[in-house]
XYZ file of C-alpha atoms in Angstrom:
762
model
C 67.445 115.617 100.170
C 70.855 115.596 98.541
C 72.172 113.143 95.975
C 75.599 112.737 94.428
C 77.039 110.086 92.121
C 80.432 108.996 93.354
C 82.185 106.774 90.859
C 85.709 105.899 91.912
C 88.259 103.469 90.506
C 89.711 101.676 93.507
C 91.437 98.770 91.838
C 92.557 97.002 88.722
C 95.866 95.497 89.587
C 97.412 92.060 89.653
C 100.263 89.883 88.640
C 97.899 87.280 87.344
C 96.006 88.935 84.569
C 98.022 90.176 81.636
C 97.826 88.017 78.544
C 100.114 87.729 75.572
C 98.201 90.460 73.732
C 99.167 92.972 76.432
C 100.972 95.113 73.908
C 98.164 95.753 71.468
C 98.356 98.827 69.290
C 98.423 101.749 71.700
C 96.013 103.742 69.588
C 93.263 101.419 70.727
C 93.883 102.518 74.301
C 92.347 105.921 73.644
C 89.002 104.602 74.886
C 90.349 104.164 78.407
C 88.392 106.287 80.879
C 89.300 107.172 84.453
C 86.506 107.958 86.886
C 86.847 111.208 88.748
C 87.056 111.255 92.534
C 84.289 112.941 94.586
C 84.745 115.987 96.731
C 84.426 116.045 100.500
C 81.127 116.132 102.337
C 81.029 119.350 104.359
C 78.530 121.082 106.578
C 78.139 123.446 109.477
C 77.795 123.106 113.225
C 74.223 124.317 113.403
C 73.841 124.461 117.153
C 75.386 123.542 120.480
C 73.312 122.846 123.578
C 74.387 125.434 126.135
C 73.114 123.500 129.115
C 75.986 121.037 128.984
C 79.237 121.304 130.855
C 81.829 122.090 128.182
C 84.657 120.439 130.069
C 87.460 119.688 129.781
C 86.542 116.129 130.692
C 89.177 113.696 131.888
C 88.918 110.465 129.879
C 91.674 108.245 131.194
C 94.922 110.120 130.597
C 93.265 112.221 127.880
C 91.239 115.417 128.135
C 88.297 116.183 125.839
C 86.901 119.709 125.753
C 84.184 121.472 123.824
C 85.672 124.873 123.148
C 82.873 127.410 122.729
C 82.774 131.034 121.627
C 81.678 133.759 124.022
C 78.703 135.016 122.019
C 76.803 131.767 121.756
C 77.502 131.716 118.029
C 78.545 128.123 117.151
C 80.949 129.355 114.439
C 83.798 129.190 116.969
C 82.756 125.938 118.647
C 84.929 122.855 118.268
C 86.168 119.764 120.089
C 89.783 119.367 121.227
C 91.629 116.349 122.595
C 94.891 116.585 124.516
C 96.947 114.316 126.758
C 97.838 115.117 130.343
C 101.563 114.655 129.591
C 101.492 117.579 127.095
C 98.317 119.567 127.767
C 99.243 122.322 125.316
C 99.666 119.968 122.351
C 96.435 119.188 120.493
C 96.201 115.568 119.360
C 92.882 115.890 117.560
C 90.493 118.768 116.981
C 87.483 119.582 114.875
C 87.207 122.674 112.670
C 85.518 125.652 114.402
C 81.941 126.111 113.301
C 81.916 123.095 110.986
C 80.339 119.692 111.400
C 82.645 116.840 112.257
C 80.131 114.021 111.720
C 78.022 113.528 108.595
C 76.055 110.591 107.236
C 74.408 109.368 104.056
C 72.915 106.310 102.465
C 74.950 104.587 99.793
C 74.854 101.702 97.378
C 78.075 100.481 95.843
C 78.424 98.585 92.585
C 81.484 96.348 92.569
C 83.101 94.756 89.547
C 85.881 92.235 90.045
C 88.543 91.013 87.642
C 90.708 88.357 89.272
C 91.827 90.119 92.478
C 91.207 93.627 91.110
C 88.158 95.550 92.236
C 86.284 98.512 90.747
C 83.820 100.239 93.048
C 81.226 102.775 91.976
C 79.312 104.288 94.882
C 75.956 106.034 94.577
C 75.245 108.214 97.620
C 72.015 109.961 98.541
C 70.201 111.526 101.481
C 73.331 113.270 102.742
C 73.069 114.867 106.195
C 76.013 117.290 106.280
C 75.021 119.635 109.136
C 75.271 118.811 112.823
C 74.085 119.820 116.254
C 75.647 118.991 119.592
C 72.771 118.512 121.984
C 74.574 117.024 124.962
C 78.007 116.115 126.274
C 78.015 113.728 129.216
C 80.121 111.192 131.061
C 78.890 107.605 131.028
C 81.166 105.588 133.267
C 84.714 106.006 131.924
C 83.423 107.170 128.531
C 82.506 110.626 127.305
C 79.534 110.758 124.923
C 78.817 113.582 122.497
C 75.321 113.298 121.012
C 73.122 115.270 118.691
C 71.451 115.328 115.302
C 72.601 115.368 111.690
C 70.542 117.618 109.423
C 69.850 117.907 105.701
C 67.290 120.704 105.675
C 64.270 118.392 105.651
C 64.919 115.964 108.495
C 67.409 114.774 111.047
C 69.296 111.647 112.100
C 70.534 110.946 115.613
C 74.243 110.316 116.132
C 76.650 109.684 118.987
C 80.408 109.901 119.303
C 81.826 108.140 122.369
C 85.398 108.514 123.624
C 86.820 105.937 126.027
C 90.333 105.118 127.274
C 92.027 101.935 126.094
C 95.475 102.466 127.610
C 97.323 105.511 128.916
C 98.333 106.325 125.334
C 95.297 105.208 123.325
C 91.826 106.766 123.220
C 89.038 104.936 121.409
C 86.319 106.776 119.505
C 83.097 105.226 118.253
C 80.819 107.264 115.987
C 77.381 105.828 115.224
C 74.296 106.812 113.256
C 70.971 105.120 112.770
C 70.529 102.595 109.995
C 69.798 102.612 107.066
C 72.472 105.311 106.964
C 75.600 103.367 106.007
C 78.054 106.056 104.921
C 79.705 107.759 107.875
C 82.113 110.704 107.622
C 84.423 112.088 110.300
C 86.073 115.435 109.554
C 88.779 117.085 111.647
C 91.535 119.662 111.459
C 94.991 119.367 109.944
C 97.816 121.874 109.644
C 98.516 123.051 106.079
C 102.135 121.852 106.244
C 101.355 118.627 108.097
C 102.721 115.492 106.394
C 100.915 112.144 106.526
C 102.837 108.866 106.473
C 101.914 105.209 106.767
C 98.666 103.626 105.514
C 100.303 100.215 105.214
C 102.064 99.316 101.979
C 101.936 102.433 99.812
C 104.170 102.156 96.761
C 104.056 105.522 95.001
C 103.914 108.244 97.663
C 105.472 108.299 101.107
C 103.817 111.599 102.073
C 100.087 111.242 101.366
C 99.076 114.849 102.104
C 97.039 116.139 99.183
C 95.830 112.647 98.240
C 92.711 110.585 98.761
C 93.790 107.193 100.099
C 91.350 104.276 99.674
C 91.717 101.390 102.111
C 90.566 98.195 100.441
C 93.072 95.436 99.805
C 93.498 94.009 96.312
C 96.163 93.157 93.758
C 98.608 96.047 93.459
C 98.548 96.140 89.668
C 100.870 96.136 86.695
C 102.189 99.624 86.034
C 100.155 101.471 88.671
C 100.409 104.705 86.676
C 103.577 104.061 84.707
C 102.689 104.451 81.037
C 102.033 102.915 78.611
C 102.123 99.692 80.628
C 99.193 100.653 82.884
C 96.984 101.492 79.904
C 97.912 98.212 78.238
C 97.301 96.133 81.373
C 93.922 97.786 81.913
C 92.922 97.377 78.274
C 93.795 93.704 78.298
C 92.823 92.546 81.774
C 91.736 95.434 84.050
C 95.051 94.870 85.777
C 96.866 98.212 85.604
C 96.130 99.529 89.058
C 96.590 103.029 90.416
C 99.012 104.817 92.758
C 96.913 103.608 95.722
C 96.085 99.991 94.935
C 97.762 97.700 97.433
C 97.454 94.202 98.827
C 98.210 95.504 102.312
C 96.681 98.954 102.770
C 95.975 99.808 106.399
C 93.731 102.560 107.903
C 96.530 104.054 109.996
C 98.845 107.048 109.798
C 101.482 109.064 111.654
C 101.993 112.750 110.893
C 104.840 115.214 111.107
C 102.925 116.906 113.950
C 103.183 113.702 116.032
C 99.529 112.881 115.549
C 98.362 109.361 114.865
C 94.996 107.740 114.295
C 93.739 104.401 113.043
C 90.427 102.713 112.328
C 89.328 99.385 113.744
C 86.770 98.934 110.945
C 87.141 96.234 108.297
C 84.704 97.792 105.823
C 85.938 99.868 102.901
C 87.240 103.225 104.127
C 89.051 106.220 102.717
C 91.155 109.066 104.057
C 90.667 112.265 102.100
C 93.726 114.479 102.624
C 93.146 116.673 99.594
C 92.256 119.809 101.575
C 95.065 121.648 103.341
C 93.204 122.284 106.593
C 91.324 119.044 107.192
C 91.070 115.285 107.031
C 87.881 113.473 106.115
C 87.559 109.779 106.916
C 84.749 107.814 105.304
C 83.624 104.276 106.089
C 80.987 102.116 104.396
C 79.186 101.503 107.672
C 76.833 103.126 110.151
C 79.531 102.716 112.803
C 83.085 104.063 112.731
C 85.443 102.766 115.374
C 89.061 103.820 115.837
C 91.717 105.133 118.167
C 93.680 108.349 118.690
C 97.238 107.877 119.925
C 99.517 109.929 122.131
C 103.283 109.904 121.808
C 106.133 112.404 121.824
C 107.877 110.995 118.763
C 107.286 108.526 115.906
C 108.845 105.612 117.790
C 106.415 106.062 120.699
C 103.463 106.325 118.323
C 104.499 103.146 116.500
C 104.839 101.372 119.821
C 101.356 102.513 120.863
C 99.870 101.424 117.542
C 101.508 97.994 117.484
C 100.121 97.244 120.938
C 96.848 96.962 119.032
C 97.965 95.616 115.643
C 100.293 93.003 117.073
C 104.056 92.768 116.674
C 106.052 90.414 114.540
C 107.873 87.615 116.305
C 111.666 87.401 115.898
C 112.786 85.609 112.762
C 114.787 82.425 113.304
C 118.504 82.895 112.946
C 118.856 80.545 109.978
C 117.057 82.860 107.529
C 119.136 85.871 108.591
C 122.499 84.328 107.789
C 122.488 84.294 104.000
C 120.579 84.630 100.765
C 117.251 82.996 100.022
C 117.751 82.037 96.391
C 114.599 81.762 94.292
C 114.887 79.154 91.547
C 112.611 77.211 89.224
C 113.207 74.390 86.820
C 113.561 71.157 88.745
C 116.059 69.170 90.756
C 119.046 69.363 88.415
C 118.694 73.113 87.904
C 118.773 73.698 91.656
C 121.747 71.368 92.102
C 123.717 73.124 89.358
C 123.131 76.650 90.700
C 123.859 75.456 94.229
C 127.247 74.172 93.130
C 128.104 77.431 91.373
C 127.198 79.468 94.443
C 129.120 77.138 96.762
C 132.205 77.520 94.566
C 132.118 81.249 95.390
C 131.563 80.612 99.112
C 128.212 82.361 98.882
C 126.312 82.408 102.186
C 122.972 80.794 101.347
C 120.197 80.334 103.908
C 117.698 78.566 101.667
C 116.573 77.779 98.169
C 113.047 78.958 97.579
C 111.404 76.684 95.009
C 107.964 78.056 94.240
C 107.500 75.569 91.398
C 107.614 72.569 93.737
C 103.995 71.946 92.662
C 104.895 71.931 88.959
C 104.664 74.583 86.274
C 102.202 75.519 83.583
C 102.641 77.917 80.691
C 100.016 80.651 80.425
C 99.615 83.883 78.526
C 101.219 85.642 81.506
C 104.305 83.448 81.449
C 105.387 80.575 83.664
C 102.855 79.967 86.435
C 102.218 77.261 88.993
C 99.763 74.420 89.396
C 97.787 75.609 92.411
C 97.437 72.140 93.863
C 99.555 72.032 96.976
C 101.520 68.812 96.649
C 105.041 67.975 95.479
C 105.334 67.336 91.745
C 107.778 64.438 91.771
C 108.037 64.470 88.013
C 109.297 68.051 88.134
C 111.435 67.434 91.232
C 112.650 63.826 91.145
C 114.959 62.920 94.016
C 113.488 65.728 96.131
C 114.528 64.096 99.379
C 118.090 63.570 98.168
C 118.263 67.235 97.143
C 116.941 68.341 100.531
C 119.391 66.128 102.415
C 122.330 67.277 100.304
C 121.513 70.918 100.939
C 120.973 70.280 104.644
C 124.560 69.075 104.910
C 125.562 72.681 104.202
C 122.904 74.109 106.566
C 120.794 75.210 103.593
C 117.007 74.924 103.880
C 114.224 74.468 101.324
C 111.262 76.829 101.049
C 108.150 76.418 98.896
C 104.846 78.133 98.063
C 101.135 77.952 98.958
C 97.989 80.047 98.552
C 94.474 80.159 100.019
C 92.865 78.964 96.820
C 93.088 75.898 94.588
C 92.938 75.622 90.811
C 89.728 74.156 89.427
C 91.352 72.351 86.475
C 93.750 69.971 88.238
C 92.307 67.094 86.202
C 94.213 68.545 83.211
C 97.567 68.090 84.942
C 99.601 65.177 83.609
C 100.146 63.643 87.012
C 98.813 64.358 90.471
C 98.190 62.430 93.651
C 95.480 64.632 95.157
C 92.945 66.900 93.501
C 92.580 69.502 96.238
C 89.825 71.382 94.450
C 87.733 68.235 94.227
C 88.451 67.385 97.866
C 87.452 70.831 99.080
C 84.400 71.129 96.844
C 83.056 67.742 97.902
C 83.353 68.732 101.554
C 81.851 72.232 101.090
C 85.124 73.868 102.125
C 85.124 76.544 99.401
C 83.454 79.936 99.410
C 80.271 79.924 97.378
C 78.520 82.225 94.958
C 74.921 83.313 95.246
C 73.810 80.169 93.372
C 75.380 78.004 96.064
C 78.231 76.716 93.899
C 81.989 77.058 94.519
C 82.959 80.624 93.626
C 85.366 80.334 90.710
C 87.648 83.327 90.049
C 89.344 83.623 86.671
C 93.068 84.375 86.726
C 94.958 84.492 83.405
C 94.101 81.247 81.577
C 92.610 79.226 84.445
C 90.296 79.601 87.419
C 90.635 78.991 91.138
C 88.427 78.901 94.224
C 89.104 80.247 97.722
C 89.037 78.099 100.831
C 86.308 79.366 103.179
C 88.279 80.313 106.276
C 85.089 81.051 108.224
C 84.410 77.299 108.219
C 86.321 75.660 111.110
C 86.514 72.350 109.250
C 87.866 74.051 106.135
C 90.512 75.787 108.235
C 91.531 72.459 109.705
C 91.668 70.927 106.224
C 93.952 73.592 104.708
C 96.171 73.490 107.808
C 96.509 69.736 107.383
C 97.445 70.307 103.742
C 100.183 72.706 104.873
C 101.439 70.334 107.547
C 101.328 67.216 105.364
C 102.329 68.539 101.965
C 104.681 71.434 102.784
C 106.137 70.702 106.194
C 105.862 66.976 105.518
C 108.147 67.246 102.496
C 110.791 69.118 104.478
C 109.948 72.756 103.776
C 111.273 75.163 106.419
C 109.082 77.951 105.090
C 107.059 79.180 102.150
C 105.523 82.119 100.371
C 101.926 82.363 101.642
C 100.640 84.156 98.565
C 97.402 86.003 97.805
C 94.725 86.682 100.422
C 93.547 89.992 98.943
C 90.992 88.725 96.431
C 87.957 87.528 98.403
C 84.934 88.353 96.192
C 82.756 91.178 97.437
C 79.619 89.070 96.931
C 80.920 85.783 98.331
C 78.625 83.585 100.408
C 80.497 82.510 103.535
C 79.919 79.521 105.787
C 79.653 81.657 108.928
C 77.168 84.066 107.405
C 79.701 86.893 107.724
C 79.187 89.875 105.448
C 81.855 89.632 102.703
C 81.945 93.430 102.509
C 83.572 93.557 105.924
C 85.259 90.150 105.749
C 87.151 91.007 102.551
C 89.942 92.855 104.376
C 89.837 90.423 107.285
C 90.460 87.434 104.989
C 94.130 88.387 104.605
C 94.542 88.370 108.382
C 92.810 85.006 108.627
C 95.034 83.519 105.915
C 98.128 84.555 107.875
C 96.565 83.200 111.064
C 95.970 79.806 109.411
C 99.630 79.589 108.385
C 100.734 80.597 111.873
C 98.483 77.964 113.443
C 99.882 75.315 111.091
C 103.500 75.924 112.078
C 102.507 76.139 115.748
C 100.638 72.849 115.600
C 103.638 71.268 113.852
C 105.908 72.418 116.688
C 107.786 74.802 114.385
C 106.540 78.224 115.467
C 110.041 79.422 116.342
C 111.700 77.868 113.293
C 109.466 77.975 110.205
C 109.028 81.171 108.170
C 106.142 82.054 105.861
C 106.051 85.368 104.048
C 102.871 87.230 103.070
C 102.096 90.001 100.634
C 98.465 90.598 101.595
C 97.602 92.061 104.944
C 95.497 94.401 107.008
C 95.714 96.011 110.417
C 96.371 92.937 112.550
C 98.447 90.949 110.077
C 101.778 91.787 111.795
C 100.656 89.814 114.809
C 100.274 86.688 112.649
C 102.649 86.834 109.665
C 106.272 85.901 110.260
C 107.567 87.993 107.341
C 106.185 90.236 104.602
C 107.224 90.898 101.056
C 106.176 93.730 98.796
C 104.421 91.806 96.067
C 105.126 91.966 92.365
C 107.085 94.914 91.040
C 107.769 95.369 87.325
C 111.368 94.751 86.313
C 111.975 98.483 85.856
C 113.447 101.566 87.496
C 110.242 103.584 87.808
C 108.595 105.004 90.907
C 105.106 103.586 90.333
C 105.819 99.885 90.083
C 109.588 99.411 89.790
C 112.562 99.450 92.126
C 111.719 102.868 93.548
C 108.243 101.666 94.556
C 109.875 98.874 96.551
C 111.700 101.451 98.671
C 108.526 103.485 99.232
C 106.625 100.336 100.179
C 109.314 99.346 102.668
C 109.178 102.725 104.383
C 105.425 103.292 104.459
C 104.561 99.812 105.707
C 107.197 99.997 108.425
C 105.254 102.795 110.092
C 102.136 100.585 110.175
C 103.645 97.627 112.019
C 105.079 95.708 109.045
C 108.458 95.646 110.721
C 109.962 92.690 108.836
C 109.542 93.514 105.153
C 111.485 92.792 101.953
C 111.157 92.683 98.163
C 111.862 90.332 95.272
C 115.430 91.059 94.162
C 115.123 92.285 90.593
C 111.345 92.597 90.582
C 108.860 90.060 89.254
C 106.753 91.140 86.275
C 108.362 91.039 82.832
C 106.500 91.830 79.604
C 107.619 90.303 76.339
C 105.544 91.598 73.449
C 106.095 92.918 69.952
C 105.327 96.539 70.876
C 105.987 96.669 74.610
C 108.795 94.978 76.510
C 109.944 95.040 80.099
C 112.948 92.761 80.526
C 115.115 92.798 83.616
C 118.474 94.318 82.772
C 121.786 93.298 84.254
C 122.275 96.710 85.829
C 118.813 96.726 87.410
C 119.395 93.304 88.919
C 122.783 94.322 90.302
C 121.450 97.530 91.861
C 118.405 95.749 93.310
C 120.801 93.195 94.809
C 122.605 96.059 96.553
C 119.312 97.427 97.892
C 118.190 94.037 99.205
C 121.479 93.401 100.989
C 120.415 96.091 103.484
C 116.925 94.735 104.193
C 115.905 92.113 106.729
C 115.734 89.186 104.285
C 117.780 88.882 101.077
C 115.662 86.885 98.583
C 115.771 86.605 94.810
C 113.048 85.837 92.268
C 113.474 84.740 88.664
C 110.180 86.412 87.725
C 107.200 85.373 85.626
C 109.327 85.065 82.477
C 112.742 83.837 83.630
C 113.983 83.394 80.082
C 113.835 87.136 79.281
C 115.111 88.370 82.654
C 118.749 88.740 83.555
C 119.381 86.302 86.408
C 121.976 86.130 89.157
C 123.514 83.197 87.288
C 123.309 84.686 83.764
C 127.038 85.431 83.647
C 130.093 85.134 85.843
C 130.219 88.836 86.726
C 126.614 88.911 87.971
C 127.098 85.752 89.994
C 130.234 87.158 91.630
C 128.372 90.393 92.364
C 125.543 88.457 93.972
C 127.926 86.317 96.013
C 129.749 89.418 97.263
C 126.537 91.181 98.293
C 125.370 88.032 100.056
C 128.580 88.254 102.072
C 127.879 91.919 102.782
C 124.407 90.946 103.990
C 125.870 88.240 106.219
C 128.437 90.684 107.649
C 125.817 92.742 109.488
C 123.918 89.727 110.849
C 124.646 90.548 114.535
C 123.094 94.001 114.134
C 120.185 92.509 112.171
C 119.481 90.111 115.028
C 119.365 93.059 117.441
C 116.898 94.889 115.218
C 114.667 91.842 114.760
C 114.442 91.498 118.543
C 113.727 95.223 118.832
C 110.912 94.873 116.275
C 109.337 92.111 118.349
C 109.477 94.243 121.489
C 108.486 97.657 120.153
C 107.070 97.300 116.641
C 109.838 99.441 115.146
C 110.739 98.346 111.600
C 114.202 97.071 110.738
C 114.259 99.299 107.638
C 112.883 102.706 108.542
C 112.448 106.215 107.248
C 114.797 108.821 108.782
C 111.650 110.579 110.048
C 111.478 108.020 112.873
C 114.774 109.228 114.352
C 114.847 112.836 113.120
C 111.261 114.110 113.414
C 112.444 117.625 114.280
C 114.349 117.974 110.995
C 111.795 119.066 108.351
C 114.230 118.175 105.572
C 113.763 114.452 106.212
C 110.017 114.658 105.494
C 110.700 114.992 101.788
C 113.228 112.161 101.570
C 111.727 109.502 99.329
C 114.370 106.928 98.533
C 116.927 106.776 101.298
C 116.426 104.887 104.514
C 117.930 103.867 107.802
C 118.619 100.365 109.035
C 117.885 100.698 112.714
C 119.190 103.926 114.242
C 122.831 103.395 113.173
C 123.011 102.838 109.394
C 121.864 105.129 106.594
C 121.473 103.821 103.038
C 120.890 105.650 99.750
C 120.487 102.901 97.131
C 121.116 103.510 93.439
C 117.722 103.620 91.740
C 118.465 105.014 88.277
C 120.367 103.477 85.375
C 123.850 104.707 84.632
C 124.200 106.489 87.964
C 127.698 106.576 89.414
C 127.141 109.180 92.145
C 124.199 109.927 94.446
C 123.179 112.924 96.489
C 122.457 111.785 100.031
C 121.076 113.759 102.973
C 122.957 113.249 106.241
C 121.097 114.499 109.336
C 123.069 116.541 111.838
C 126.069 114.639 113.150
C 129.200 112.995 111.847
C 128.768 110.006 109.530
C 131.325 107.437 108.376
C 131.227 106.173 104.800
C 131.099 102.375 105.020
C 133.348 101.574 102.077
C 136.068 104.230 102.416
C 135.996 105.054 106.120
C 135.877 108.769 105.259
C 133.862 111.101 107.480
C 131.017 113.227 106.168
C 128.357 115.515 107.606
C 128.110 118.427 110.006
C 127.660 118.342 113.757
C 125.474 121.463 113.623
C 123.007 120.710 110.826
C 121.911 118.236 108.208
C 123.767 118.441 104.896
C 123.604 116.941 101.421
C 126.681 115.115 100.233
C 127.483 113.685 96.818
C 129.237 110.328 96.979
C 130.540 107.894 94.406
C 128.540 104.680 93.976
C 130.365 102.200 91.758
C 128.626 98.893 91.153
C 128.791 96.943 94.385
C 129.105 99.963 96.668
C 125.798 101.764 97.303
C 125.916 104.830 99.521
C 126.002 103.480 103.079
C 126.988 105.405 106.202
C 127.043 104.769 109.910
C 127.034 107.197 112.796
C 130.438 108.150 114.096
C 131.031 106.157 117.265
C 128.450 103.501 116.378
C 129.474 100.095 117.722
C 127.238 98.398 115.144
C 128.823 100.381 112.342
C 132.374 99.682 113.492
C 131.649 95.960 113.852
C 130.118 95.876 110.389
C 133.076 97.599 108.752
C 135.538 95.411 110.655
C 133.761 92.269 109.437
C 133.783 93.548 105.854
C 137.530 94.070 106.159
C 138.042 90.607 107.603
C 136.146 89.098 104.663
C 138.094 91.135 102.089
C 135.014 93.079 101.014
C 136.403 96.616 101.353
């Protein structure tokens, strides 16, 4: 019997948990301790039954073969999977002579702080070695069966392969209970790059990393120091390079291999070894699919057949800026007038504080009681009607939980917590009471979405209180914090429902707009998500970045998140212009600078939706309206954004039909150019535009990689590049002119530049 302690920090990140004492004396942070990650479980292929036909077996359009050595020695034996369209290209293979299935028994200890989770897993009774006793067809499926060994006993297992479509092959690996840790190990090339895994903020290429898949708050700092230490010391909210509210068990590699899991339980992808991948799931059953495609676009299309594709955005939100404001009716009216004076194209004002504001140790937060605060927004209807005259919409905010202390609010019409609690619509703790989760200075409780009546209730709240007050859309926040020990109405296991809750929250919002007759017009944007969220959410945003330049949690992480999530079906994705989280303490400050805001504005002008946020501490952040120069800059970039609207509409329709993201990594179009694999912070908009945003302070020139071909510089019209090979070019990037190119001969590029000229923007 084997036993190994496997402590692993898998969380500790959130916008809602850093108090005013965040910047305590850094010397006190020396007690901070980071758990080490475990190694891989490995074993040998101890025997292969020689009475079985080794294949290859035709399984739909795929072929599965057990390749065996000539001597009967299993050290050369392995499984291979190919596709009939390219029989010489291996899509998936095990490692010769080594086990590819292993199992163990585990018991995890989970600690939660707000929506941050810390998981320590104790594993025992590991069965690392494997036999293959039989390989046989069962209907359309191929079943590989045998035993897992630990030297003292054995456990039966099966791995079944079955066709789903011509390009997708399902695998289901199972072991007997009580074994609830399942490992699948298979081969990888040493130079193979791994991309995707949903929203990953720090690394685009995950080779060499261990990637946990368990959604939670992304964190404050996420490795940037000393802010991460401080956030962890104060509130367990610092996070790590892998914490994400929308991690997804899916990848695409540079070798045109792609695999995803269908499981909802906690899983991890260990890519730390050069020659192998090890996937672990907290279950006795691992279910997933292997994809076939000749290029990244085909693989994304195959994957999004399963995950769902995002519906086209309505045209109104693509025509101008979505301006995030707080402060009440007069504040919105004043900023609206200033923007109108500059002829700024504005699609909507996003007013997250429509429910009223409260001051907490984290800054300015909202009353999570989803009704209009008419004291904060008097004359709401007049404001809405006045804006509508200029074709400007209003957007608001909602979440899947309600604050427990609404009785402290000065004025309210409904106490949604009391309503939901009285009707048993909230998730419960083990004592049978509403499960209250602490977040900064107050607590909140989740609506139990497994209860059909609770779902109906929260949908009615959305329809009556948001849509009923004239909102054309809203931020559908949170969704990643369902407690691991929640008691659910349906009896569902919270360990597997945790990741599913984000999908269900998006589904509830989608049902609400459908039932209101607004499915093609209303827009809600989500930060939490899992595999099937793209089929429900109308738009995503990247959560809460710090107002900084860094790669862990600042502007650079927004670019990485855009690119990684786009490979996993999150085709319509954007960020808060300027970031969100500011820190204002005596020893540690993160205030949004004017330059950061201006450069982030440039970045956002080339994403699908162009939306600003004042942040958690608006008073310390530079805002688009802080001075005349910044406001003019914002107005100009809003015009730039509007100028490529026709192309954006094309790409949004393409995303709905194929799953391809609007903003995409060059790898999608240039997979045969190894140089693009290492590109971290430049991107393409569709196949025609290439953008290298300015992501460092004081930068007035950037080095941009142009794949083979001729490229036209958007602002000057000058030609760059080489027809024979990709080249690096250094280009000037004055404020207001990030490095943007279009392919020579591109109709979309020519139309864009012509429109810029017509508007006097060149």
